[in-house]
Coordinates of C-alpha atoms in Angstrom, one line a residue:
M27 CA 0.0 0.0 0.0
P28 CA 1.4 3.4 -0.9
K29 CA 2.4 5.7 1.8
V30 CA 1.4 9.3 2.4
N31 CA 3.8 11.9 1.1
P32 CA 4.5 14.2 4.2
S33 CA 5.6 17.1 2.1
I34 CA 2.3 17.2 0.3
L35 CA 0.5 17.2 3.7
R36 CA 2.3 20.5 4.4
W37 CA 1.8 21.9 0.9
A38 CA -1.9 21.1 1.0
R39 CA -2.3 22.8 4.3
E40 CA -0.4 25.9 3.3
T41 CA -2.2 26.3 0.0
A42 CA -5.5 26.1 1.8
G43 CA -4.4 29.1 3.9
F44 CA -4.2 27.4 7.3
S45 CA -1.6 28.0 10.0
I46 CA -0.5 24.7 11.6
E47 CA -2.5 25.6 14.7
D48 CA -5.7 26.4 12.7
A49 CA -5.4 23.2 10.7
A50 CA -5.0 21.0 13.7
D51 CA -8.1 22.6 15.1
K52 CA -10.0 22.1 11.8
I53 CA -9.1 18.4 11.5
G54 CA -9.8 17.7 15.2
L55 CA -6.2 16.8 16.0
G56 CA -6.1 17.4 19.7
A57 CA -3.4 17.1 22.4
A58 CA -2.2 13.6 23.2
R59 CA 0.8 12.0 24.9
G60 CA 2.0 15.4 26.2
L61 CA 2.0 16.9 22.7
A62 CA -0.3 19.8 21.4
G63 CA -2.4 19.1 18.4
S64 CA -0.2 21.4 16.2
E65 CA 3.0 19.5 17.4
R66 CA 1.4 16.2 16.4
L67 CA 0.5 17.6 12.9
A68 CA 4.1 19.0 12.5
M69 CA 5.3 15.4 13.1
L70 CA 3.0 14.1 10.4
E71 CA 4.2 16.8 7.9
A72 CA 7.8 15.8 8.8
G73 CA 7.2 12.1 8.0
E74 CA 7.8 11.2 11.7
A75 CA 4.4 9.5 12.0
E76 CA 1.7 8.2 9.6
P77 CA -1.8 9.7 9.6
S78 CA -4.8 7.4 10.0
R79 CA -7.3 7.2 7.1
P80 CA -10.0 8.9 9.1
L81 CA -7.6 11.8 9.7
L82 CA -6.6 11.9 6.0
L83 CA -10.3 12.1 5.1
K84 CA -10.7 15.1 7.4
M85 CA -7.6 16.7 5.8
A86 CA -9.0 16.1 2.3
S87 CA -12.3 17.8 3.4
Q88 CA -10.7 20.8 5.1
Y89 CA -7.9 21.4 2.6
R90 CA -10.3 20.7 -0.3
R91 CA -8.0 18.2 -2.0
P92 CA -8.8 14.8 -3.4
L93 CA -7.6 12.0 -1.1
L94 CA -5.4 10.7 -3.8
T95 CA -3.4 13.9 -3.7
F96 CA -1.7 12.9 -0.4
Y97 CA -0.2 9.8 -2.0
L98 CA 1.4 11.6 -5.0
A99 CA 5.2 11.5 -5.4
E100 CA 5.3 15.2 -6.4
R101 CA 3.2 18.2 -5.7
P102 CA 0.5 18.6 -8.4
V103 CA 1.0 21.3 -11.0
M104 CA -1.3 24.2 -10.1
A105 CA -4.0 24.5 -12.7
A106 CA -3.8 27.7 -14.8
R107 CA -6.4 30.2 -13.8
G108 CA -5.5 32.9 -16.3
E109 CA -4.6 36.4 -15.4
D110 CA -5.1 37.9 -12.0
F111 CA -6.6 41.3 -12.7
R112 CA -6.9 42.3 -9.1
T113 CA -4.9 44.7 -6.9
L114 CA -5.7 43.4 -3.5
P115 CA -5.8 45.5 -0.4
E116 CA -2.9 44.8 2.1
E117 CA -5.3 43.6 4.8
F118 CA -6.3 40.4 2.9
A119 CA -4.4 37.4 4.3
Q120 CA -3.1 34.2 2.7
R121 CA -6.2 32.5 4.0
D122 CA -8.5 34.7 1.9
A123 CA -6.4 34.3 -1.2
A124 CA -6.5 30.5 -0.7
L125 CA -10.3 30.5 -0.7
V126 CA -10.4 32.2 -4.1
D127 CA -7.7 29.8 -5.4
T128 CA -9.9 26.9 -4.2
L129 CA -13.0 28.3 -5.8
L130 CA -11.1 28.8 -9.1
R131 CA -9.8 25.3 -9.0
E132 CA -13.2 23.8 -8.4
V133 CA -15.1 25.8 -11.0
R134 CA -12.3 25.1 -13.6
A135 CA -12.7 21.4 -12.9
R136 CA -16.5 21.7 -13.4
Q137 CA -16.0 23.7 -16.7
E138 CA -13.5 21.0 -18.0
M139 CA -16.2 18.3 -17.3
V140 CA -18.8 20.2 -19.1
R141 CA -16.5 20.7 -22.1
A142 CA -15.6 17.0 -22.2
L143 CA -19.3 16.1 -22.0
L144 CA -20.1 18.3 -24.9
E145 CA -17.3 16.9 -26.9
A146 CA -18.1 13.2 -26.1
E147 CA -21.7 13.8 -27.2
D148 CA -20.7 15.7 -30.4
E149 CA -22.4 18.8 -29.2
A150 CA -19.2 20.9 -28.9
Q151 CA -19.6 24.1 -30.9
V152 CA -16.8 26.7 -31.1
L153 CA -18.2 30.1 -30.1
S154 CA -16.8 32.6 -32.6
F155 CA -17.0 35.6 -30.1
V156 CA -14.6 34.0 -27.6
G157 CA -11.2 35.7 -28.1
S158 CA -12.6 37.6 -31.2
F159 CA -11.7 41.1 -30.1
D160 CA -8.7 43.2 -29.7
Q161 CA -8.6 46.0 -27.0
D162 CA -7.0 48.3 -29.6
L163 CA -10.4 48.4 -31.5
G164 CA -11.8 50.4 -28.6
A165 CA -14.5 50.2 -25.9
E166 CA -17.3 51.5 -28.0
A167 CA -16.8 48.9 -30.7
L168 CA -16.6 46.1 -28.2
A169 CA -19.7 47.2 -26.4
T170 CA -21.6 47.3 -29.7
N171 CA -20.4 43.8 -30.7
I172 CA -21.5 42.4 -27.3
V173 CA -24.9 44.0 -27.5
E174 CA -25.4 42.8 -31.1
T175 CA -24.2 39.2 -30.3
L176 CA -26.5 38.9 -27.3
G177 CA -29.5 40.6 -29.0
F178 CA -29.6 42.7 -25.8
D179 CA -32.3 45.4 -25.6
L180 CA -31.6 48.1 -23.0
E181 CA -35.2 49.1 -22.6
H182 CA -36.2 45.5 -22.0
F183 CA -33.5 45.3 -19.4
R184 CA -34.8 48.4 -17.7
H185 CA -38.5 47.9 -17.9
G186 CA -39.5 44.9 -20.0
S187 CA -39.8 42.3 -17.2
G188 CA -41.0 44.7 -14.5
R189 CA -39.0 47.0 -12.3
G190 CA -36.3 45.7 -10.1
S191 CA -32.5 44.9 -10.5
T192 CA -33.1 41.1 -10.3
K193 CA -35.6 41.3 -13.2
G194 CA -33.0 43.1 -15.4
F195 CA -30.3 40.7 -14.4
S196 CA -32.4 37.7 -15.2
Y197 CA -33.1 39.0 -18.7
L198 CA -29.3 39.8 -19.3
R199 CA -28.4 36.3 -17.9
E200 CA -30.9 34.7 -20.2
R201 CA -29.4 36.5 -23.3
V202 CA -25.9 35.6 -22.2
E203 CA -26.7 31.9 -21.6
A204 CA -28.6 31.7 -24.9
A205 CA -25.3 32.8 -26.6
G206 CA -23.5 29.8 -25.1
V207 CA -21.9 31.2 -21.8
F208 CA -22.6 29.5 -18.5
V209 CA -23.3 32.0 -15.7
L210 CA -23.0 31.0 -12.1
L211 CA -23.5 32.9 -8.8
I212 CA -21.1 31.7 -6.2
G213 CA -20.1 33.6 -3.1
N214 CA -18.7 31.0 -0.8
L215 CA -17.3 27.5 -0.6
G216 CA -20.3 25.9 0.8
S217 CA -21.1 27.8 4.0
H218 CA -21.3 31.4 5.2
H219 CA -18.0 30.7 7.0
S220 CA -16.2 30.7 3.7
A221 CA -17.9 33.8 2.3
L222 CA -15.7 35.7 -0.2
N223 CA -15.4 39.4 0.2
V224 CA -16.1 41.3 -3.1
E225 CA -12.9 43.3 -2.6
L226 CA -11.1 40.0 -2.9
F227 CA -13.1 38.6 -5.8
R228 CA -16.0 40.2 -7.7
G229 CA -16.1 37.8 -10.7
F230 CA -14.1 35.7 -13.0
A231 CA -14.2 34.5 -16.6
L232 CA -13.0 31.2 -18.1
A233 CA -12.6 32.1 -21.8
D234 CA -13.0 28.6 -23.2
P235 CA -14.2 28.6 -26.9
V236 CA -16.7 25.7 -26.3
A237 CA -17.8 26.1 -22.6
P238 CA -17.0 29.6 -21.4
F239 CA -17.9 30.2 -17.8
V240 CA -18.6 33.5 -15.9
V241 CA -18.8 33.4 -12.1
I242 CA -20.3 36.3 -10.2
N243 CA -19.8 36.8 -6.5
D244 CA -23.3 36.8 -5.1
Q245 CA -22.0 38.4 -1.8
D246 CA -22.1 41.5 -3.9
S247 CA -25.3 43.6 -4.1
E248 CA -27.9 42.3 -6.7
Q249 CA -27.8 45.7 -8.3
A250 CA -24.1 45.1 -9.2
W251 CA -24.5 41.6 -10.8
S252 CA -25.3 42.9 -14.3
F253 CA -22.3 45.2 -14.3
T254 CA -20.0 42.4 -13.3
L255 CA -21.5 40.0 -15.8
L256 CA -20.9 42.4 -18.7
H257 CA -17.4 43.2 -17.3
E258 CA -16.5 39.5 -17.4
L259 CA -18.1 39.1 -20.9
A260 CA -15.6 41.7 -22.1
H261 CA -12.8 39.5 -20.8
I262 CA -14.3 36.6 -22.7
W263 CA -14.5 38.6 -25.9
L264 CA -10.9 39.5 -25.4
G265 CA -10.0 35.8 -24.8
E266 CA -8.7 36.4 -21.3
S267 CA -9.4 34.0 -18.5
G268 CA -8.9 35.6 -15.1
V269 CA -10.2 36.9 -11.8
S270 CA -11.4 40.5 -11.1
G271 CA -11.6 42.3 -7.8
G272 CA -13.3 45.3 -6.4
R273 CA -10.7 48.0 -7.2
P274 CA -10.0 48.6 -10.8
T275 CA -6.4 49.9 -10.8
I276 CA -5.0 48.4 -14.0
A277 CA -5.9 49.4 -17.6
I278 CA -7.6 46.2 -18.7
E279 CA -10.0 46.4 -15.7
T280 CA -10.8 50.0 -16.4
F281 CA -11.4 49.0 -20.1
C282 CA -13.8 46.2 -19.1
N283 CA -15.6 48.5 -16.7
D284 CA -16.1 51.0 -19.5
I285 CA -17.6 48.3 -21.6
A286 CA -20.2 47.5 -19.0
G287 CA -20.8 51.1 -18.4
R288 CA -21.3 51.9 -22.0
I289 CA -23.9 49.0 -22.4
L290 CA -25.9 49.8 -19.2
L291 CA -25.6 53.5 -19.1
P292 CA -24.8 54.9 -22.5
A293 CA -23.1 58.3 -22.7
N294 CA -26.2 59.9 -24.2
D295 CA -28.2 59.0 -21.1
I296 CA -26.1 61.5 -19.0
A297 CA -25.1 63.9 -21.8
G298 CA -27.2 66.6 -20.2
E299 CA -25.8 66.1 -16.7
Q300 CA -24.4 69.3 -15.2
P301 CA -20.8 69.1 -13.7
L302 CA -20.9 68.4 -10.0
I303 CA -17.3 69.2 -9.2
G304 CA -17.4 71.0 -5.8
A305 CA -20.9 70.0 -5.1
T306 CA -21.8 68.6 -1.7
Q307 CA -21.8 64.8 -1.2
G308 CA -25.6 65.0 -0.4
R309 CA -26.3 66.7 -3.7
V310 CA -24.1 64.2 -5.6
M311 CA -25.8 61.2 -4.0
A312 CA -29.2 62.5 -4.7
R313 CA -28.4 62.9 -8.4
I314 CA -26.9 59.4 -8.5
A315 CA -30.0 57.9 -6.9
A316 CA -32.3 59.6 -9.4
I317 CA -30.2 58.2 -12.4
A318 CA -29.8 54.7 -10.9
D319 CA -33.5 54.3 -10.0
A320 CA -34.7 55.5 -13.4
R321 CA -32.3 53.2 -15.3
Q322 CA -32.3 50.0 -13.0
V323 CA -28.5 50.1 -12.3
S324 CA -26.6 50.3 -9.1
H325 CA -25.7 53.5 -7.4
S326 CA -22.0 52.6 -7.5
M327 CA -22.1 52.0 -11.2
V328 CA -23.6 55.5 -11.8
A329 CA -21.0 57.0 -9.6
Y330 CA -18.3 55.3 -11.6
K331 CA -19.8 56.5 -14.9
L332 CA -20.1 60.1 -13.6
Y333 CA -16.4 59.9 -12.6
R334 CA -15.3 58.5 -16.0
E335 CA -17.3 61.3 -17.7
G336 CA -15.7 64.0 -15.6
I337 CA -18.9 65.0 -13.9
I338 CA -17.5 64.2 -10.4
D339 CA -13.9 64.0 -9.4
Q340 CA -12.0 61.0 -8.1
H341 CA -12.2 62.0 -4.4
M342 CA -16.0 62.2 -4.6
W343 CA -16.2 58.9 -6.5
S344 CA -14.2 57.2 -3.9
A345 CA -16.1 58.7 -1.0
V346 CA -19.6 57.9 -2.3
T347 CA -18.5 54.3 -3.4
A348 CA -17.2 53.6 0.1
L349 CA -20.5 54.9 1.6
Y350 CA -22.6 52.8 -0.8
R351 CA -20.6 49.7 0.2
E352 CA -21.1 50.4 3.9
L353 CA -24.8 50.9 3.4
W354 CA -25.1 47.7 1.5
L355 CA -23.3 45.7 4.2
R356 CA -25.5 47.1 6.9
N357 CA -28.6 46.3 4.8
R358 CA -27.4 42.8 4.2
A359 CA -26.7 42.2 7.9
A360 CA -30.2 43.4 8.7
Q361 CA -31.8 41.1 6.1
R362 CA -29.9 38.1 7.6
D363 CA -31.2 39.1 11.0
R364 CA -34.8 39.1 9.8
A365 CA -34.3 35.8 8.0
R366 CA -33.1 34.2 11.3
E367 CA -36.1 35.5 13.1
S368 CA -38.6 34.3 10.5
D369 CA -39.9 30.8 10.3
G370 CA -38.3 28.6 7.6
G371 CA -36.4 30.1 4.7
P372 CA -36.1 29.9 0.9
N373 CA -36.4 26.5 -0.7
Y374 CA -32.9 24.9 -1.1
Y375 CA -33.6 23.8 -4.7
I376 CA -35.0 27.2 -5.8
V377 CA -31.9 29.0 -4.4
R378 CA -29.5 26.4 -5.9
R379 CA -31.2 26.6 -9.3
H380 CA -30.8 30.4 -9.3
R381 CA -27.1 30.1 -8.5
L382 CA -26.4 27.5 -11.1
G383 CA -28.3 29.1 -14.0
N384 CA -30.7 27.5 -16.5
R385 CA -28.0 26.6 -19.0
L386 CA -26.1 24.3 -16.8
L387 CA -29.2 22.8 -15.2
A388 CA -30.8 22.2 -18.7
L389 CA -27.6 20.5 -20.0
S390 CA -27.3 18.3 -16.8
R391 CA -31.0 17.3 -16.9
R392 CA -30.9 16.3 -20.6
M393 CA -27.7 14.4 -20.3
L394 CA -29.1 12.5 -17.3
A395 CA -32.2 11.6 -19.1
E396 CA -30.2 10.4 -22.2
G397 CA -27.8 8.3 -20.0
A398 CA -24.7 10.3 -21.0
L399 CA -24.2 11.6 -17.5
S400 CA -24.2 9.6 -14.2
P401 CA -25.7 11.1 -11.1
S402 CA -22.3 11.2 -9.5
K403 CA -20.8 13.1 -12.4
A404 CA -23.8 15.4 -12.6
A405 CA -23.2 16.1 -8.9
A406 CA -19.7 17.1 -9.6
I407 CA -20.7 19.4 -12.4
L408 CA -23.5 21.0 -10.4
G409 CA -21.5 21.2 -7.1
V410 CA -24.1 19.3 -5.1
K411 CA -24.4 15.9 -3.4
P412 CA -25.4 13.0 -5.6
N413 CA -28.7 12.4 -3.7
N414 CA -29.8 16.0 -4.6
V415 CA -29.2 15.7 -8.3
Y416 CA -32.6 14.5 -9.5
S417 CA -34.7 16.8 -7.2
L418 CA -32.5 19.7 -8.4
T419 CA -32.8 19.0 -12.1
D420 CA -36.5 18.1 -11.8
S421 CA -37.2 21.4 -10.1
A422 CA -35.6 23.2 -13.1
A423 CA -38.1 21.7 -15.6

């Protein structure tokens, strides 16, 4: 029987973002024979003792690695995740970065399974828009190309399905998925304890020509989802896989933000806006609210657009954006408190369906019915337990 590679035990812990003390606590390795749990774990990582199988199973779960990983002779090559378009605040620790790495790794594995499934069933079609555009052609040309490819109607987005940000997002997502892109909402790794801050990760794109994926951090406000989706679509049109954060400080992120802004709030919509340089914050926020409410977009997006058009300055943009974020966090905390006080909660399958999107659910349901997909593999693609697969896909019908 092969032995566990102790160097991989340490590597798996470190790449999961755990200190040795935290890891010992997570895997339930307590004090024994006069040694603290962290000391016992250090001995395992040094090869001075062999972990039991139950302990290895706990490590696999907490470190989010397949059990087989611990028996490999060499550390596995880290899967390419594309470009990192973020400039992270200094306060984010290795643990936070490791959570994003884990999410990227899991979603990429699911995307590769979807692509392999499409190829095996002769349903793989190369999407011509993936990687079709060059940044040098300009933001206006790319925004126009995306709108035309999606058949996106701005008035329908704003008013066609009823007022409300989620109505507009549902319409946009429908158009994006109809074009061939899988759109998922993911904001944690399975529990609220692993929630991913939007400053750390707002969205990412996997620019595959057959099975492109966009993931949106649903910890962000619902009003911001449409902007993020269009931002990530711009990356797909440019053929760039990568992860985006909350602070656009590099040229490509500003470019993709401009694409989303041009689509959701065209320049002619604010062409008559008077300059607000030197205006009070209250006056600026009142004007932002009027524009946002009328056009079904987020206040933060309007603030960004006004800044890019020179209507407000960078200082004001930064100030109101920080305030909107604070207000959103307070509102979300209040919503959670109300949810805990109320009886029951949203149906698991309805919530999960919304996060997965109709395209992924429809593909899984059809392939299950045709026998091309087993329940266990469908569970891996959908990110659920095998015993939930049929109830989940049936609820999507």
